PDB file of C-alpha atoms in Angstrom:
ATOM      1  CA  UNK A   8     -21.607  14.122  14.689  1.00  0.00           C
ATOM      2  CA  UNK A   9     -18.297  14.948  16.996  1.00  0.00           C
ATOM      3  CA  UNK A  10     -15.782  16.577  15.879  1.00  0.00           C
ATOM      4  CA  UNK A  11     -12.780  14.066  15.659  1.00  0.00           C
ATOM      5  CA  UNK A  12      -9.831  16.761  16.337  1.00  0.00           C
ATOM      6  CA  UNK A  13     -11.778  18.017  19.156  1.00  0.00           C
ATOM      7  CA  UNK A  14     -12.315  14.779  20.957  1.00  0.00           C
ATOM      8  CA  UNK A  15      -8.581  13.771  20.168  1.00  0.00           C
ATOM      9  CA  UNK A  16      -7.437  16.462  22.418  1.00  0.00           C
ATOM     10  CA  UNK A  17      -9.790  15.564  25.037  1.00  0.00           C
ATOM     11  CA  UNK A  18      -9.028  12.212  25.531  1.00  0.00           C
ATOM     12  CA  UNK A  19      -5.295  12.216  24.801  1.00  0.00           C
ATOM     13  CA  UNK A  20      -4.363  15.949  26.373  1.00  0.00           C
ATOM     14  CA  UNK A  21      -6.138  14.600  29.649  1.00  0.00           C
ATOM     15  CA  UNK A  22      -4.092  14.847  32.883  1.00  0.00           C
ATOM     16  CA  UNK A  23      -4.474  11.183  33.645  1.00  0.00           C
ATOM     17  CA  UNK A  24      -2.920  10.227  30.913  1.00  0.00           C
ATOM     18  CA  UNK A  25      -5.390   7.548  30.297  1.00  0.00           C
ATOM     19  CA  UNK A  26      -5.272   6.656  26.680  1.00  0.00           C
ATOM     20  CA  UNK A  27      -2.007   6.718  24.286  1.00  0.00           C
ATOM     21  CA  UNK A  28      -1.746   7.513  20.890  1.00  0.00           C
ATOM     22  CA  UNK A  29      -3.062   4.855  19.340  1.00  0.00           C
ATOM     23  CA  UNK A  30      -5.651   4.150  22.226  1.00  0.00           C
ATOM     24  CA  UNK A  31      -6.849   7.720  21.226  1.00  0.00           C
ATOM     25  CA  UNK A  32      -7.178   7.544  17.352  1.00  0.00           C
ATOM     26  CA  UNK A  33      -8.748   3.997  18.028  1.00  0.00           C
ATOM     27  CA  UNK A  34     -11.512   5.409  20.172  1.00  0.00           C
ATOM     28  CA  UNK A  35     -12.247   8.691  18.394  1.00  0.00           C
ATOM     29  CA  UNK A  36     -12.789   6.660  15.134  1.00  0.00           C
ATOM     30  CA  UNK A  37     -14.576   3.919  16.573  1.00  0.00           C
ATOM     31  CA  UNK A  38     -16.753   6.989  17.955  1.00  0.00           C
ATOM     32  CA  UNK A  39     -17.166   8.765  14.919  1.00  0.00           C
ATOM     33  CA  UNK A  40     -17.588   5.502  12.895  1.00  0.00           C
ATOM     34  CA  UNK A  41     -20.558   4.579  15.169  1.00  0.00           C
ATOM     35  CA  UNK A  42     -18.884   1.352  16.000  1.00  0.00           C
ATOM     36  CA  UNK A  43     -19.904  -1.170  19.113  1.00  0.00           C
ATOM     37  CA  UNK A  44     -18.206  -0.260  22.497  1.00  0.00           C
ATOM     38  CA  UNK A  45     -16.149   2.508  21.176  1.00  0.00           C
ATOM     39  CA  UNK A  46     -14.543   3.430  24.540  1.00  0.00           C
ATOM     40  CA  UNK A  47     -12.930   0.082  24.852  1.00  0.00           C
ATOM     41  CA  UNK A  48      -9.376   1.083  23.850  1.00  0.00           C
ATOM     42  CA  UNK A  49      -8.187  -2.744  25.003  1.00  0.00           C
ATOM     43  CA  UNK A  50      -7.134  -3.775  21.567  1.00  0.00           C
ATOM     44  CA  UNK A  51      -4.917  -0.979  20.801  1.00  0.00           C
ATOM     45  CA  UNK A  52      -3.106  -0.437  24.335  1.00  0.00           C
ATOM     46  CA  UNK A  53      -0.439  -2.415  23.003  1.00  0.00           C
ATOM     47  CA  UNK A  54       0.093  -0.285  20.049  1.00  0.00           C
ATOM     48  CA  UNK A  55       1.213   3.501  21.683  1.00  0.00           C
ATOM     49  CA  UNK A  56       4.984   4.284  21.247  1.00  0.00           C
ATOM     50  CA  UNK A  57       5.095   2.646  17.735  1.00  0.00           C
ATOM     51  CA  UNK A  58       4.031  -0.943  19.139  1.00  0.00           C
ATOM     52  CA  UNK A  59       5.219  -1.534  22.649  1.00  0.00           C
ATOM     53  CA  UNK A  60       7.137   1.649  22.539  1.00  0.00           C
ATOM     54  CA  UNK A  61       9.338  -0.450  20.157  1.00  0.00           C
ATOM     55  CA  UNK A  62       9.367   2.614  17.585  1.00  0.00           C
ATOM     56  CA  UNK A  63       7.693   0.991  14.989  1.00  0.00           C
ATOM     57  CA  UNK A  64       4.785   2.549  12.930  1.00  0.00           C
ATOM     58  CA  UNK A  65       3.222   5.421  14.907  1.00  0.00           C
ATOM     59  CA  UNK A  66       0.239   4.804  17.106  1.00  0.00           C
ATOM     60  CA  UNK A  67      -1.951   7.213  15.247  1.00  0.00           C
ATOM     61  CA  UNK A  68      -1.762   4.864  12.120  1.00  0.00           C
ATOM     62  CA  UNK A  69      -1.932   1.342  14.061  1.00  0.00           C
ATOM     63  CA  UNK A  70      -5.166   2.717  15.652  1.00  0.00           C
ATOM     64  CA  UNK A  71      -6.264   4.001  12.570  1.00  0.00           C
ATOM     65  CA  UNK A  72      -5.894   0.716  10.987  1.00  0.00           C
ATOM     66  CA  UNK A  73      -8.063  -1.389  13.816  1.00  0.00           C
ATOM     67  CA  UNK A  74     -10.952   1.194  13.350  1.00  0.00           C
ATOM     68  CA  UNK A  75     -10.908   1.388   9.632  1.00  0.00           C
ATOM     69  CA  UNK A  76     -10.688  -2.621   9.557  1.00  0.00           C
ATOM     70  CA  UNK A  77     -13.772  -2.928  12.126  1.00  0.00           C
ATOM     71  CA  UNK A  78     -15.715  -0.353   9.876  1.00  0.00           C
ATOM     72  CA  UNK A  79     -14.649  -1.915   6.289  1.00  0.00           C
ATOM     73  CA  UNK A  80     -15.616  -5.439   7.759  1.00  0.00           C
ATOM     74  CA  UNK A  81     -19.077  -3.619   9.009  1.00  0.00           C
ATOM     75  CA  UNK A  82     -19.456  -2.145   5.694  1.00  0.00           C
ATOM     76  CA  UNK A  83     -18.333  -5.042   3.078  1.00  0.00           C
ATOM     77  CA  UNK A  84     -19.480  -8.677   3.686  1.00  0.00           C
ATOM     78  CA  UNK A  85     -16.808 -10.288   1.438  1.00  0.00           C
ATOM     79  CA  UNK A  86     -14.071 -10.592   3.751  1.00  0.00           C
ATOM     80  CA  UNK A  87     -11.202 -10.484   1.028  1.00  0.00           C
ATOM     81  CA  UNK A  88     -12.669  -7.390  -0.421  1.00  0.00           C
ATOM     82  CA  UNK A  89     -12.893  -6.020   3.314  1.00  0.00           C
ATOM     83  CA  UNK A  90      -9.462  -6.934   3.456  1.00  0.00           C
ATOM     84  CA  UNK A  91      -8.491  -5.190   0.150  1.00  0.00           C
ATOM     85  CA  UNK A  92     -10.385  -1.909   0.738  1.00  0.00           C
ATOM     86  CA  UNK A  93      -9.223  -1.450   4.332  1.00  0.00           C
ATOM     87  CA  UNK A  94      -5.153  -1.956   3.335  1.00  0.00           C
ATOM     88  CA  UNK A  95      -5.887   0.434   0.162  1.00  0.00           C
ATOM     89  CA  UNK A  96      -7.484   3.024   2.838  1.00  0.00           C
ATOM     90  CA  UNK A  97      -4.500   2.757   5.321  1.00  0.00           C
ATOM     91  CA  UNK A  98      -1.674   2.690   2.518  1.00  0.00           C
ATOM     92  CA  UNK A  99      -3.533   6.337   1.574  1.00  0.00           C
ATOM     93  CA  UNK A 100      -3.493   7.076   5.135  1.00  0.00           C
ATOM     94  CA  UNK A 101       0.425   6.171   5.413  1.00  0.00           C
ATOM     95  CA  UNK A 102       1.079   8.164   2.077  1.00  0.00           C
ATOM     96  CA  UNK A 103      -0.305  11.160   3.305  1.00  0.00           C
ATOM     97  CA  UNK A 104       1.302  10.702   7.009  1.00  0.00           C
ATOM     98  CA  UNK A 105       4.910  10.597   5.324  1.00  0.00           C
ATOM     99  CA  UNK A 106       4.290  13.751   3.368  1.00  0.00           C
ATOM    100  CA  UNK A 107       3.223  15.696   6.314  1.00  0.00           C
ATOM    101  CA  UNK A 108       5.261  14.577   8.734  1.00  0.00           C
ATOM    102  CA  UNK A 109       8.604  12.597   7.148  1.00  0.00           C
ATOM    103  CA  UNK A 110       7.992   9.262   8.222  1.00  0.00           C
ATOM    104  CA  UNK A 111       5.354   6.912  10.566  1.00  0.00           C
ATOM    105  CA  UNK A 112       8.334   5.538  12.734  1.00  0.00           C
ATOM    106  CA  UNK A 113       7.140   6.643  16.095  1.00  0.00           C
ATOM    107  CA  UNK A 114      11.233   7.201  17.132  1.00  0.00           C
ATOM    108  CA  UNK A 115      11.648   9.317  13.911  1.00  0.00           C
ATOM    109  CA  UNK A 116       8.587  11.166  14.624  1.00  0.00           C
ATOM    110  CA  UNK A 117       9.589  11.969  18.374  1.00  0.00           C
ATOM    111  CA  UNK A 118      13.381  11.260  18.561  1.00  0.00           C
ATOM    112  CA  UNK A 119      13.182   9.308  21.689  1.00  0.00           C
ATOM    113  CA  UNK A 120      14.139   5.398  22.286  1.00  0.00           C
ATOM    114  CA  UNK A 121      10.945   4.609  24.771  1.00  0.00           C
ATOM    115  CA  UNK A 122      12.532   1.405  25.771  1.00  0.00           C
ATOM    116  CA  UNK A 123      15.710   3.050  26.950  1.00  0.00           C
ATOM    117  CA  UNK A 124      16.068   3.176  30.492  1.00  0.00           C
ATOM    118  CA  UNK A 125      14.152   6.570  32.051  1.00  0.00           C
ATOM    119  CA  UNK A 126      13.715   7.698  27.906  1.00  0.00           C
ATOM    120  CA  UNK A 127      10.072   7.444  28.683  1.00  0.00           C
ATOM    121  CA  UNK A 128       9.970   9.358  31.848  1.00  0.00           C
ATOM    122  CA  UNK A 129      12.000  12.462  30.022  1.00  0.00           C
ATOM    123  CA  UNK A 130       9.238  12.057  27.069  1.00  0.00           C
ATOM    124  CA  UNK A 131       6.555  12.403  29.173  1.00  0.00           C
ATOM    125  CA  UNK A 132       8.372  15.007  31.074  1.00  0.00           C
ATOM    126  CA  UNK A 133       9.236  17.015  27.913  1.00  0.00           C
ATOM    127  CA  UNK A 134       5.676  17.462  26.855  1.00  0.00           C
ATOM    128  CA  UNK A 135       6.560  16.524  23.343  1.00  0.00           C
ATOM    129  CA  UNK A 136       3.640  14.548  23.159  1.00  0.00           C
ATOM    130  CA  UNK A 137       1.254  17.302  24.101  1.00  0.00           C
ATOM    131  CA  UNK A 138       2.360  19.262  20.778  1.00  0.00           C
ATOM    132  CA  UNK A 139       4.238  16.495  18.061  1.00  0.00           C
ATOM    133  CA  UNK A 140       2.091  13.345  18.761  1.00  0.00           C
ATOM    134  CA  UNK A 141      -1.417  15.632  19.320  1.00  0.00           C
ATOM    135  CA  UNK A 142      -0.782  16.952  15.787  1.00  0.00           C
ATOM    136  CA  UNK A 143      -0.195  13.409  14.449  1.00  0.00           C
ATOM    137  CA  UNK A 144      -3.305  12.376  15.912  1.00  0.00           C
ATOM    138  CA  UNK A 145      -5.462  14.949  14.471  1.00  0.00           C
ATOM    139  CA  UNK A 146      -4.097  14.351  11.290  1.00  0.00           C
ATOM    140  CA  UNK A 147      -4.701  10.431  11.476  1.00  0.00           C
ATOM    141  CA  UNK A 148      -8.139  10.730  12.927  1.00  0.00           C
ATOM    142  CA  UNK A 149      -9.317  13.763  10.192  1.00  0.00           C
ATOM    143  CA  UNK A 150      -7.456  12.276   7.183  1.00  0.00           C
ATOM    144  CA  UNK A 151      -8.855   8.906   7.823  1.00  0.00           C
ATOM    145  CA  UNK A 152     -12.466  10.702   8.349  1.00  0.00           C
ATOM    146  CA  UNK A 153     -12.049  12.082   4.608  1.00  0.00           C
ATOM    147  CA  UNK A 154     -10.328   8.935   3.009  1.00  0.00           C
ATOM    148  CA  UNK A 155     -13.882   7.265   4.550  1.00  0.00           C
ATOM    149  CA  UNK A 156     -15.658   9.764   2.996  1.00  0.00           C
ATOM    150  CA  UNK A 157     -14.453   9.210  -0.115  1.00  0.00           C
ATOM    151  CA  UNK A 158     -14.555   5.604  -0.035  1.00  0.00           C
ATOM    152  CA  UNK A 159     -17.470   4.478  -2.492  1.00  0.00           C
ATOM    153  CA  UNK A 160     -18.116   1.326  -0.056  1.00  0.00           C
ATOM    154  CA  UNK A 161     -18.798   4.187   2.759  1.00  0.00           C
ATOM    155  CA  UNK A 162     -21.506   5.564   1.289  1.00  0.00           C
ATOM    156  CA  UNK A 163     -24.123   6.745   4.196  1.00  0.00           C
ATOM    157  CA  UNK A 164     -21.555   5.865   6.880  1.00  0.00           C
ATOM    158  CA  UNK A 165     -20.804   9.011   7.861  1.00  0.00           C
ATOM    159  CA  UNK A 166     -22.711  12.312   7.493  1.00  0.00           C
ATOM    160  CA  UNK A 167     -20.618  15.137   5.574  1.00  0.00           C
ATOM    161  CA  UNK A 168     -18.371  17.185   7.564  1.00  0.00           C
ATOM    162  CA  UNK A 169     -19.144  20.338   8.955  1.00  0.00           C
ATOM    163  CA  UNK A 170     -17.295  23.279   7.638  1.00  0.00           C
TER     164      UNK A 170
END
């Protein structure tokens, strides 16, 4: 069983900057949930920076939402029940995330307008992503794991978290 926090650090802090926030969260959770093609981050690529650098919902939240939707759809054959359960789980994640960080808005969290000329480069150079964004990704993957472990529909999906 992978340690989701360690795996997130491996991917996100790699000097190649291959994976952004949403992609990292998406890939780590897909690996954790043993979903097919876990390394394929394509669906999450436009979600980095609060959806296409717009400053909207944090990529850690949107990446988690994608992975949770896939997991719940695999566990619950009824489409409407799966939609309801995946929304409930992500609502809980968002509530907890706001409690921890004060917002789910990327722009509020990082204090950069990534669409303004030169601001994305300034953000990367600042290194804030190595600390602030990394903590948010770690929170999202570890909290999502816990929420899935607590979900009645997910019995047996994950082995218990190691102490």
